[in-house]
Amino acid sequence: MAAEIYLVEGGTLFAVRSDGAYRSLSDGWGVVHSLALTTGRIWAMQQETIFLVDPAGGGDQVHSRGWGSGVKRLAATGDRVLLIDGRGRLFALELTGTYRYLSDGWEGVTAFCGTNGRFFAIDQGRLFEVFPDTGGNRFLSDGWGDVTACAGLAGQLYLVAKPGGTLFTADPDTGADRAVSREWLVTSLLLPCVDKLVALDGSILYEITPDDGSFRQIGEGWGEAQAGIGPES
């Protein structure tokens, strides 16, 4: 069976297969800031509430409420989930509905993702590793002020940066980067999908082979998608 990513568009949560076929999971989502994926759960940040969604049937339940205003960012890897709230505070979330404050000062974050048990953030153009147990961080590199999307896949980081819409891979240990492909001029989402990346560029979905940057179109008409996520493996 083809792998699936998940997108919210027009208030509907969709499962989209890598062959382009899609199905509706549930409706009534309104404004969704961010999605994350763990085993058997989609995490959806809708305004001030976090929901847990069954990716098979679309049923949902409230995880927690009262997260305040402002853009909030979820990131997950394995079964670990972190949240940066609208005030720049970092929290670790548990499936049980509990959460734990870790640190603050993340108001400048423009991209946030996880891979292979590690978390990474772009904050004011600088790439950091974020430690999920303590909330501490490690600086990796700078010059990322124009990142429009990022994803983690198989332990590597992938980032789309302007000008030029270049897709980069960045080493998670050193921050060293190299260009993978170019001309991703209007990419708003970059998602893992098992051994591939999926990019939403304008209204078109592309599947990208990360090793050589080759790509193919897998869908279109997704220009209003607000948020998305896919599986690391």
C-alpha angles and dihedrals in degrees: 000000000000116000118253135223124193126232134178113215130159092355093304127112110221134191108216120194124217089247090060099255115128142186134199115246102181144335139222099062100136111178113007115183099188147353131210132184131217131161107308095347140088112203113212124191105205113179103295099349135077116212131192112218130195105233091206102052105010096237114148142197133191115261098181141333140207101060093147131223131314133060114313127196129209125195130178141181123179104334096326120106130188129188131200108200130209091271094055095256120145120220136179112223127209126205089237091069096259125119138190130216113235111170145321139222096086097120092120097057114130099169133026130179145150137218136170093359094310133104131214135189137189106220119178090337095311126113116226136178108227119210111223096203099052107014090237122134145210123216114233110169145328138220094083098118095126101049111142099178141005139187139179120225130170092344095309130107123229123193135179113213136181145258099059097011094253120181109219133186115214126199108241092214101047106014090234110151142197133189116255101180141337145221097062087139101158102026111149101167133037115183137180116239111181102283097353139061124235119209127192104211110179103314097332128095117215131188111219128199101220097207097064105008095243115150146184133199114253102171148353140203096061097117094124096052110134102188141001145177139183140189123279091211 
